[in-house]
PDB file of C-alpha atoms in Angstrom:
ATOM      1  CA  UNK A 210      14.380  62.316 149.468  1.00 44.00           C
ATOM      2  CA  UNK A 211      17.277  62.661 146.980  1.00 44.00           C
ATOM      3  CA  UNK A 212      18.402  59.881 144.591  1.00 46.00           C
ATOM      4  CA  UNK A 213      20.917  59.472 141.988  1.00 48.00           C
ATOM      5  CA  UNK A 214      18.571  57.490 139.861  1.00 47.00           C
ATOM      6  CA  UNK A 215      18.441  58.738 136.250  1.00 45.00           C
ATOM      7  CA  UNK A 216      14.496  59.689 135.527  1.00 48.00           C
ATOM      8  CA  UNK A 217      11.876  56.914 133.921  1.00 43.00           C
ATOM      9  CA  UNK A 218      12.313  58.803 130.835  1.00 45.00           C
ATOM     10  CA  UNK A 219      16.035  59.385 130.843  1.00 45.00           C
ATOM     11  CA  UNK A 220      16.685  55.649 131.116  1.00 46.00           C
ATOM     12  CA  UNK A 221      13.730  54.756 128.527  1.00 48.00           C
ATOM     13  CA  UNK A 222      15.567  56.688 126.328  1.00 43.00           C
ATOM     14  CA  UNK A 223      19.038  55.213 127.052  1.00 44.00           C
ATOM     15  CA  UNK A 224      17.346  51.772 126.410  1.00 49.00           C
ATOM     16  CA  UNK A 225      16.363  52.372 123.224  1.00 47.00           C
ATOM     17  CA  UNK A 226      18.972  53.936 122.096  1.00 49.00           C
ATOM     18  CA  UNK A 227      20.920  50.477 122.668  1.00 49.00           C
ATOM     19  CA  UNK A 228      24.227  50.465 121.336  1.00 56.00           C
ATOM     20  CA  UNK A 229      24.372  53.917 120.281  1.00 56.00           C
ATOM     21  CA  UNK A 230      24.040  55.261 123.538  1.00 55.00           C
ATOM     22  CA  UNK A 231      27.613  52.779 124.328  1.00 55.00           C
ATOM     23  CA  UNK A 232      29.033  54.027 121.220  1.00 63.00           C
ATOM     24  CA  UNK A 233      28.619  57.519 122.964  1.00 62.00           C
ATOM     25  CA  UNK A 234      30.551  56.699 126.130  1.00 66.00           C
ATOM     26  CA  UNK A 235      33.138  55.622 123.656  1.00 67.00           C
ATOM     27  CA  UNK A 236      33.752  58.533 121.839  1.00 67.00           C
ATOM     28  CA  UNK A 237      34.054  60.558 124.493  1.00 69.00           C
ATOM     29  CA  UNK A 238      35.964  58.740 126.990  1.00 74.00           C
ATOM     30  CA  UNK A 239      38.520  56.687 124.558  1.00 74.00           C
ATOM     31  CA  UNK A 240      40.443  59.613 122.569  1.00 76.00           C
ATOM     32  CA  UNK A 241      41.529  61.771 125.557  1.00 77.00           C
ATOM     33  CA  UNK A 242      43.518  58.402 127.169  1.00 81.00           C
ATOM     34  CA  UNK A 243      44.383  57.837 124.122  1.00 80.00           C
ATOM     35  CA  UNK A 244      46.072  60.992 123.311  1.00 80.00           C
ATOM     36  CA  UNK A 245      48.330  60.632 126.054  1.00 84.00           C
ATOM     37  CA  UNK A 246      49.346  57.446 125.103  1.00 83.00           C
ATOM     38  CA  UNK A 247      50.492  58.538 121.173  1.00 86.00           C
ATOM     39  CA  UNK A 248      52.102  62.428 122.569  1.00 82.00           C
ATOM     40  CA  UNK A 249      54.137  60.677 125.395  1.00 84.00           C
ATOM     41  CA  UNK A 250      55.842  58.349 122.364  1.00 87.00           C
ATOM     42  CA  UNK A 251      55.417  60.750 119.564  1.00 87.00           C
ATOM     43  CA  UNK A 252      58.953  60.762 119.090  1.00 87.00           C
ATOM     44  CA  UNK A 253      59.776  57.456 119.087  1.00 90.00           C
ATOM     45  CA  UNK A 254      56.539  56.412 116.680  1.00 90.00           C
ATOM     46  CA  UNK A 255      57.724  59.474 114.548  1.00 89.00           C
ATOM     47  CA  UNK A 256      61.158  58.541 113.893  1.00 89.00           C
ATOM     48  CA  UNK A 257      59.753  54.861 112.864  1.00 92.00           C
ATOM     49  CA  UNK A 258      58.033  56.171 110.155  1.00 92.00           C
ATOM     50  CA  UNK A 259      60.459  58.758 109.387  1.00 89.00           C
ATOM     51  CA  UNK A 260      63.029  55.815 108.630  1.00 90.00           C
ATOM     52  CA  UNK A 261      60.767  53.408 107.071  1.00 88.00           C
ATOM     53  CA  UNK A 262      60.021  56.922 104.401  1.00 82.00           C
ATOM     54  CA  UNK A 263      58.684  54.338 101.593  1.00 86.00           C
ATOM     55  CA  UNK A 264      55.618  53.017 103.559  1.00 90.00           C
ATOM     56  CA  UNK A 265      55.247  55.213 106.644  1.00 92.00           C
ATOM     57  CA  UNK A 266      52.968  57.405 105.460  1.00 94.00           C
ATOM     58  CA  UNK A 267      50.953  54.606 104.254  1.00 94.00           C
ATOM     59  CA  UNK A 268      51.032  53.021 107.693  1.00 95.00           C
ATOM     60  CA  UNK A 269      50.295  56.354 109.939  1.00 95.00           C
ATOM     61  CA  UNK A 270      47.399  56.882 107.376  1.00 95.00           C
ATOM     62  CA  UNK A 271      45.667  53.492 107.534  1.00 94.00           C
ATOM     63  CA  UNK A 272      46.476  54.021 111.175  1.00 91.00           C
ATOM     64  CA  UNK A 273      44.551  57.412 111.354  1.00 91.00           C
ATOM     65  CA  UNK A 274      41.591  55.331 109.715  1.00 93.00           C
ATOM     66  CA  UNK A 275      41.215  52.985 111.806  1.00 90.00           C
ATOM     67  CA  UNK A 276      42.093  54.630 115.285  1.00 88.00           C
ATOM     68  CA  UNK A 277      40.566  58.045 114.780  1.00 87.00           C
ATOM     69  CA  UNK A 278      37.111  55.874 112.984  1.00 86.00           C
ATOM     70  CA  UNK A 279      36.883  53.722 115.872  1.00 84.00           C
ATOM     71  CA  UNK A 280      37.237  56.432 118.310  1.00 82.00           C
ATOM     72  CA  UNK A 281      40.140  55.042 119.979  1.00 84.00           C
ATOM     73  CA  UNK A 282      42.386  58.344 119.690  1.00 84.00           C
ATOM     74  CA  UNK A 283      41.738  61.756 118.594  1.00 84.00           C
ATOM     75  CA  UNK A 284      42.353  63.318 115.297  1.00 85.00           C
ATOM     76  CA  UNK A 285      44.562  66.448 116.933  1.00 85.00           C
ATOM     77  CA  UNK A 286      46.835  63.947 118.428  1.00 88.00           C
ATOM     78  CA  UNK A 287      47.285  62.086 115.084  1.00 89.00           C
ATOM     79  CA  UNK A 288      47.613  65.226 113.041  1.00 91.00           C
ATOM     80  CA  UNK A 289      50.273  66.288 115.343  1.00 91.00           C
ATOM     81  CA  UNK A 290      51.815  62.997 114.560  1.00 92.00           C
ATOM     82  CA  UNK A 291      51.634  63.736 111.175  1.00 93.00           C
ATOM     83  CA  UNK A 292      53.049  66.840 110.870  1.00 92.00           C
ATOM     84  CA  UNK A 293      55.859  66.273 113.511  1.00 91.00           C
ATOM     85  CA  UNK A 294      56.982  63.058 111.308  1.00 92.00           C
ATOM     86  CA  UNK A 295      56.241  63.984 107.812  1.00 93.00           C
ATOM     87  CA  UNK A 296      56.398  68.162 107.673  1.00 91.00           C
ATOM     88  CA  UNK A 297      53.814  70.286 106.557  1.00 91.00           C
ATOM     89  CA  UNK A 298      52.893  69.170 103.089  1.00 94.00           C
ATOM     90  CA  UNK A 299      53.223  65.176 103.531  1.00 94.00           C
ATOM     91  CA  UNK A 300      51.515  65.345 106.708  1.00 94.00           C
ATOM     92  CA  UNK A 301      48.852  67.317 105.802  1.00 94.00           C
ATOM     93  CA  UNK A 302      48.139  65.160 102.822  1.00 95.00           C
ATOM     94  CA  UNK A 303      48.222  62.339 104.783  1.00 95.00           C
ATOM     95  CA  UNK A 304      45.829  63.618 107.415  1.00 94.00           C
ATOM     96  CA  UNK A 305      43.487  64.940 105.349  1.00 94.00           C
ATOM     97  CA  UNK A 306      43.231  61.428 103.607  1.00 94.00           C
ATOM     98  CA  UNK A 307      43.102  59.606 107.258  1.00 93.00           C
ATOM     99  CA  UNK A 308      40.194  62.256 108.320  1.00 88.00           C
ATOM    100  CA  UNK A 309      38.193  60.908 105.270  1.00 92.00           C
ATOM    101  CA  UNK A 310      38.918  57.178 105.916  1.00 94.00           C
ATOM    102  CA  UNK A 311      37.999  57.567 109.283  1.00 93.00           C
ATOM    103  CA  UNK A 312      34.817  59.251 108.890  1.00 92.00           C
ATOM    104  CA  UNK A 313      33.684  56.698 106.455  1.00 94.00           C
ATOM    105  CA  UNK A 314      34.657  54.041 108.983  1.00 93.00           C
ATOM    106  CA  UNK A 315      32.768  55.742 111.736  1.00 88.00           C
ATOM    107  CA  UNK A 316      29.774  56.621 109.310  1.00 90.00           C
ATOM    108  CA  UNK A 317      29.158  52.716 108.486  1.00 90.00           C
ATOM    109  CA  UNK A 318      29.918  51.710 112.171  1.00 85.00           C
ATOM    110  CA  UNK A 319      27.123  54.161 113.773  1.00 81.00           C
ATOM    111  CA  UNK A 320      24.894  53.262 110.956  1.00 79.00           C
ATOM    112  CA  UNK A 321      24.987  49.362 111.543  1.00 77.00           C
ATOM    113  CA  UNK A 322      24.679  50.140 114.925  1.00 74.00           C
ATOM    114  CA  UNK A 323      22.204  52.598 115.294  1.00 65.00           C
ATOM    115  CA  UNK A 324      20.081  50.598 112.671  1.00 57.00           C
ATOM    116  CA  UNK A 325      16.118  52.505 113.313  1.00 59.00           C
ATOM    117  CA  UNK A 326      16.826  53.729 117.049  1.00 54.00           C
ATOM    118  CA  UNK A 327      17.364  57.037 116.575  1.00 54.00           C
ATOM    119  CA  UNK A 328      14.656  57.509 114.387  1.00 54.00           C
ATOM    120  CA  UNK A 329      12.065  56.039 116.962  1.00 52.00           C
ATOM    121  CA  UNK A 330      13.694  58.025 119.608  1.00 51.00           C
ATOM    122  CA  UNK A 331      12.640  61.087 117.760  1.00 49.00           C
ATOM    123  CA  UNK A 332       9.169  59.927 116.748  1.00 47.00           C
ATOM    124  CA  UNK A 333       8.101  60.152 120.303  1.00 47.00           C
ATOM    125  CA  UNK A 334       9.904  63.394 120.776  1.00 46.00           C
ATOM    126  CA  UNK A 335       7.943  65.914 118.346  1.00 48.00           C
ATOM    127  CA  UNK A 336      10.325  69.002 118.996  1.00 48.00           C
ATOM    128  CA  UNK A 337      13.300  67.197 118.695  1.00 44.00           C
ATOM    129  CA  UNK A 338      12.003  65.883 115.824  1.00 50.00           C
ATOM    130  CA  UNK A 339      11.320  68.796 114.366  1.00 48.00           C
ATOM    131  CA  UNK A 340      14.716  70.835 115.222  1.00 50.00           C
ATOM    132  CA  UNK A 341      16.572  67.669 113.948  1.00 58.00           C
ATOM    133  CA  UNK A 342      14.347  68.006 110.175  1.00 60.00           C
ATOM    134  CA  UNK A 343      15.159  71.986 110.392  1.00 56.00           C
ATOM    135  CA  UNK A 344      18.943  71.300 110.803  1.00 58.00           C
ATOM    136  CA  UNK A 345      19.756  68.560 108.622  1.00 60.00           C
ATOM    137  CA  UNK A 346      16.527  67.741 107.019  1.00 60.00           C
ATOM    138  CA  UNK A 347      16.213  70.878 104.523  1.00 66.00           C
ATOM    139  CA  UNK A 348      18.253  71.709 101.476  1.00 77.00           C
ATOM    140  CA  UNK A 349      21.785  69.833 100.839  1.00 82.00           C
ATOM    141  CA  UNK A 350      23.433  72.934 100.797  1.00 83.00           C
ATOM    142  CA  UNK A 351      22.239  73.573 104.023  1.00 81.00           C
ATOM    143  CA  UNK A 352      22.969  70.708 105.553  1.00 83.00           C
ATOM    144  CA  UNK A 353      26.352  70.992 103.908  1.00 87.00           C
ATOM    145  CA  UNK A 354      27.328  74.339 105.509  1.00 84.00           C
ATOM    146  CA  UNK A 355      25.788  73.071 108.888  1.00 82.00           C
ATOM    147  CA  UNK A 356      28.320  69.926 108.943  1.00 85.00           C
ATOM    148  CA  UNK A 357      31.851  72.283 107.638  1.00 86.00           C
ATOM    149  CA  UNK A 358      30.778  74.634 110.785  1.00 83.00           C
ATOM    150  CA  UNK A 359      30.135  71.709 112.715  1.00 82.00           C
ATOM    151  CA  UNK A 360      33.600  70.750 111.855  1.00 84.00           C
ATOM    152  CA  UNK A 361      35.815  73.934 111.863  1.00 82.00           C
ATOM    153  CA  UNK A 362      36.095  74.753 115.894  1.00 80.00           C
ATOM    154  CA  UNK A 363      39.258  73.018 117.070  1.00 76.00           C
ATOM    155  CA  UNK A 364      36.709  72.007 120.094  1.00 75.00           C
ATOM    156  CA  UNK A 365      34.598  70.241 118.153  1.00 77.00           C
ATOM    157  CA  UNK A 366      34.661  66.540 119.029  1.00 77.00           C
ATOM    158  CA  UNK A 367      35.853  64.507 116.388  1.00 83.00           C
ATOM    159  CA  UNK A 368      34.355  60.926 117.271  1.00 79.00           C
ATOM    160  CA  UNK A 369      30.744  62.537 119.085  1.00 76.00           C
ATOM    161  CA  UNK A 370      30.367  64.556 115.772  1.00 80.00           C
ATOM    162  CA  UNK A 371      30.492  61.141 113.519  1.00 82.00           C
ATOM    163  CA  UNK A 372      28.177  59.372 115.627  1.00 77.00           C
ATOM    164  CA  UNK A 373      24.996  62.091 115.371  1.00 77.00           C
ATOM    165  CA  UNK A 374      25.349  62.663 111.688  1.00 81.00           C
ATOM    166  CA  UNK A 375      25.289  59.118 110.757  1.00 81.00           C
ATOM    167  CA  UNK A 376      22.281  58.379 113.365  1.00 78.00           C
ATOM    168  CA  UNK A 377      20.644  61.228 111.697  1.00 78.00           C
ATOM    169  CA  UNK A 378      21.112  59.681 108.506  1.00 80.00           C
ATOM    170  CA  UNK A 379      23.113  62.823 107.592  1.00 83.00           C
ATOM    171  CA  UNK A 380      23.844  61.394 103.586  1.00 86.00           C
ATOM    172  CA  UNK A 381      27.100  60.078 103.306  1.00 90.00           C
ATOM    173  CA  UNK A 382      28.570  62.397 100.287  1.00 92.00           C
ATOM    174  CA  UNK A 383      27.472  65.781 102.106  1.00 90.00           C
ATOM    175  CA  UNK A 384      29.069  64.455 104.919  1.00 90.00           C
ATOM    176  CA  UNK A 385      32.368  63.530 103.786  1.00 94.00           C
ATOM    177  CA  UNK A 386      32.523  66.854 101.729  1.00 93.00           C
ATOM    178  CA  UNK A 387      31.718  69.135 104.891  1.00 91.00           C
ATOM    179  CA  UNK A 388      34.072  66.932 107.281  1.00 91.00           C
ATOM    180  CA  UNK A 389      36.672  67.204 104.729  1.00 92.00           C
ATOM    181  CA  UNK A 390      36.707  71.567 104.465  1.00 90.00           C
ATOM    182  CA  UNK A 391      35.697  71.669 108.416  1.00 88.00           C
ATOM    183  CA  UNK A 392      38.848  70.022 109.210  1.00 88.00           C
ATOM    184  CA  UNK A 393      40.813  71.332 106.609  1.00 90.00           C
ATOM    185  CA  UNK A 394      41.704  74.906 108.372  1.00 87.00           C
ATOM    186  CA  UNK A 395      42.592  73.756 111.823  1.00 86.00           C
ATOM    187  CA  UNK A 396      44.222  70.282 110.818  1.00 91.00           C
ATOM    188  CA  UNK A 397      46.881  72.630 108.614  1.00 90.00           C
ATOM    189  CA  UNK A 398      47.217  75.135 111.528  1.00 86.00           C
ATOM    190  CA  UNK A 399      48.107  72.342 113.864  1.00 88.00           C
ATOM    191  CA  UNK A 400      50.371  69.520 111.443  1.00 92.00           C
ATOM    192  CA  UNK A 401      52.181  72.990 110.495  1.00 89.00           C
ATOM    193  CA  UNK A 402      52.742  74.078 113.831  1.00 86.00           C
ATOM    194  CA  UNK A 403      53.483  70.612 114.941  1.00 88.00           C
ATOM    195  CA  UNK A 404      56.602  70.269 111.955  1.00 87.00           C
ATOM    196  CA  UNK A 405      58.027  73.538 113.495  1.00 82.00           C
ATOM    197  CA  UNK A 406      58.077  72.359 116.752  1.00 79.00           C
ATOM    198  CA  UNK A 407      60.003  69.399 115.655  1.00 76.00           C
ATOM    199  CA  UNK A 408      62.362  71.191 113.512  1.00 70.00           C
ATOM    200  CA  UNK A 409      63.233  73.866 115.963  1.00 66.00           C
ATOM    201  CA  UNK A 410      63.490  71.148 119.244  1.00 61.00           C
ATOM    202  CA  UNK A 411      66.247  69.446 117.107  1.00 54.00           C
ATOM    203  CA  UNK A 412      68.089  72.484 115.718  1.00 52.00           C
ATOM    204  CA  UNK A 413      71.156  72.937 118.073  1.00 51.00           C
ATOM    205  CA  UNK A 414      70.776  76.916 120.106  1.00 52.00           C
ATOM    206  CA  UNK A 415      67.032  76.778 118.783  1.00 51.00           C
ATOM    207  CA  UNK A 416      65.342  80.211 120.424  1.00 54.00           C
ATOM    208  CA  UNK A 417      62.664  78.970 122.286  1.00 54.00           C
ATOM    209  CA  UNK A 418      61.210  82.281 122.330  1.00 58.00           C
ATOM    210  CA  UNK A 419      60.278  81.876 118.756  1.00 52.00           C
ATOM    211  CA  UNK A 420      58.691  78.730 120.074  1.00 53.00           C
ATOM    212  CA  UNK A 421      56.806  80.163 122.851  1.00 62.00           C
ATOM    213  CA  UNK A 422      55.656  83.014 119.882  1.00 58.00           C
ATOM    214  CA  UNK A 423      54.496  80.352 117.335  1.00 56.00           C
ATOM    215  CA  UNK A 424      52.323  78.355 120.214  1.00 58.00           C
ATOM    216  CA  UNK A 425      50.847  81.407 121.039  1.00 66.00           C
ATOM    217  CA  UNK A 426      50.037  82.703 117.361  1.00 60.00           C
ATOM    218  CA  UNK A 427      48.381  78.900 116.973  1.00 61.00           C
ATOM    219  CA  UNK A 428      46.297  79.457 119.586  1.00 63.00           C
ATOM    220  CA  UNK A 429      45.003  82.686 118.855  1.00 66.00           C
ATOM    221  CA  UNK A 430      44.462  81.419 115.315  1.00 62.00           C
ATOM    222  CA  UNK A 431      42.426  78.323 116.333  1.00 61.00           C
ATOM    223  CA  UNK A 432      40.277  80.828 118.689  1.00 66.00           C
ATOM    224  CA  UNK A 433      39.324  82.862 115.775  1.00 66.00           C
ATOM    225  CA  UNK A 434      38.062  80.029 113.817  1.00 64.00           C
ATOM    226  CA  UNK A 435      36.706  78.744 116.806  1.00 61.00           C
ATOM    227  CA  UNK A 436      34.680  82.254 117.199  1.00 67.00           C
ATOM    228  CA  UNK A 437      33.797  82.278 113.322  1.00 64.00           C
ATOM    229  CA  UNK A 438      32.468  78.526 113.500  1.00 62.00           C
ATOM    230  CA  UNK A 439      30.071  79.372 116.753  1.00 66.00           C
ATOM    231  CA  UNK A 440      28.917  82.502 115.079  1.00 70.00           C
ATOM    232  CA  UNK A 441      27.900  81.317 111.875  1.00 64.00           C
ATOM    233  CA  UNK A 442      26.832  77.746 113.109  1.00 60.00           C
ATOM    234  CA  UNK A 443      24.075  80.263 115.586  1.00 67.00           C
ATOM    235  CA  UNK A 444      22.759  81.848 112.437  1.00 67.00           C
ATOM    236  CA  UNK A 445      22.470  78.987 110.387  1.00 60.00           C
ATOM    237  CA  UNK A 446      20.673  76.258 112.936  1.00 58.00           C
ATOM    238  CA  UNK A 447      18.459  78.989 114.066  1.00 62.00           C
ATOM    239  CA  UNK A 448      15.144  77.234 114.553  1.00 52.00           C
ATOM    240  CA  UNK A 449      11.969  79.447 114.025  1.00 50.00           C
ATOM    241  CA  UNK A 450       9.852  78.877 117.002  1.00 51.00           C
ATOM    242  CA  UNK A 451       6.525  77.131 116.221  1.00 47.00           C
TER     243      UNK A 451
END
């Protein structure tokens, strides 16, 4: 007979886990409503902070902490924000410095909540014990060019990302370092795309041809690093079999 019940182990697992395993339904169910909450205002939020020039970007980047760190939007919806308010070079600036607030913020939060769990969870699970020691338990640098790849596909989930590397006790430094050049590449691709798109919706007998060329160049763009990332990441977290 068929059941929907979760296996003995599956749910063991879940329990111990605790509040980690609710932080997890969080980060990926919360940013996707979320984003079409922000892009459906965008405008109206952007011209706020355009005309408020002397504190907005102080206010959309303690906003990026807190919303992107909490996993209640996600970070391509905010860096579109950015860019589409600010332009390239204030909005990139402004991202890059929310992306490192709020993977601080989500660093501290997974480690209060994840407190030991993890780590028991992988005591009674030797192999994934061991692949979790091979990928982030070796060298620094290692572990440093794991997290950048980790972070350069423009699939990679912002919010799911934070919470394994800070159960995994991932150390805080490397961390911020790799989020920081992950994000770097695709986070300038979209703000500058984004402050194009804003400049060229507003200019009276804008081509939209151009338009329709720039979204498709930004796409192809974010599918090469998104084929460079998954490449490299292979090689790098290769485990040798034991």
């Amino acid at each position: 007979m068929s059941t929907d019940t979760p296996p003995a182990g599956d749910r063991s697992i879940v329990s111990k886990l605790g509040p980690v395993a609710w932080l997890g339904l969080i980060a990926s169910t919360l940013p996707p409503l979320g984003s079409i909450v922000l892009l459906a205002r965008i405008e109206a939020i952007s011209g706020w902070l355009r005309q408020h020039e002397a504190y907005g970007p102080i206010v959309y980047t303690t906003g990026f902490w807190f919303l992107a760190g909490l996993a209640l939007l996600p970070t391509y919806a905010i860096a579109v924000l950015g860019g589409w308010a600010f332009g390239p070079v204030v909005g990139l600036t402004c991202a890059m410095i929310g992306f490192t607030g709020a993977s601080a913020i989500a660093y501290a939060v997974a480690r209060y909540a994840s407190g030991d769990r993890v780590q028991q969870v992988l005591a009674g699970k030797p192999k994934w014990n061991i692949i979790a020691k091979a990928l982030f338990g070796s060298s620094p640098g290692k572990t440093f060019l794991i997290i950048t790849l980790l972070r350069l596909p423009p699939n990679s989930p912002f919010a799911l990302t934070n919470l394994l590397l800070a159960t995994l006790r991932v150390p805080i430094g490397i961390y911020l370092l790799g989020t920081c050049l992950g994000m770097l590449p695709r986070t300038a691709i979209v703000v500058y795309a984004a402050s194009r798109l804003q400049q060229l919706s507003f200019e009276s007998g804008a081509d939209w041809r151009w338009i329709t060329v720039g979204v498709i160049v930004t796409v192809g763009v974010m599918l090469i690093l998104w084929q460079i990332a998954r490449t490299a990441l292979e090689r790098v977290t290769r485990v040798p079999q034991t």
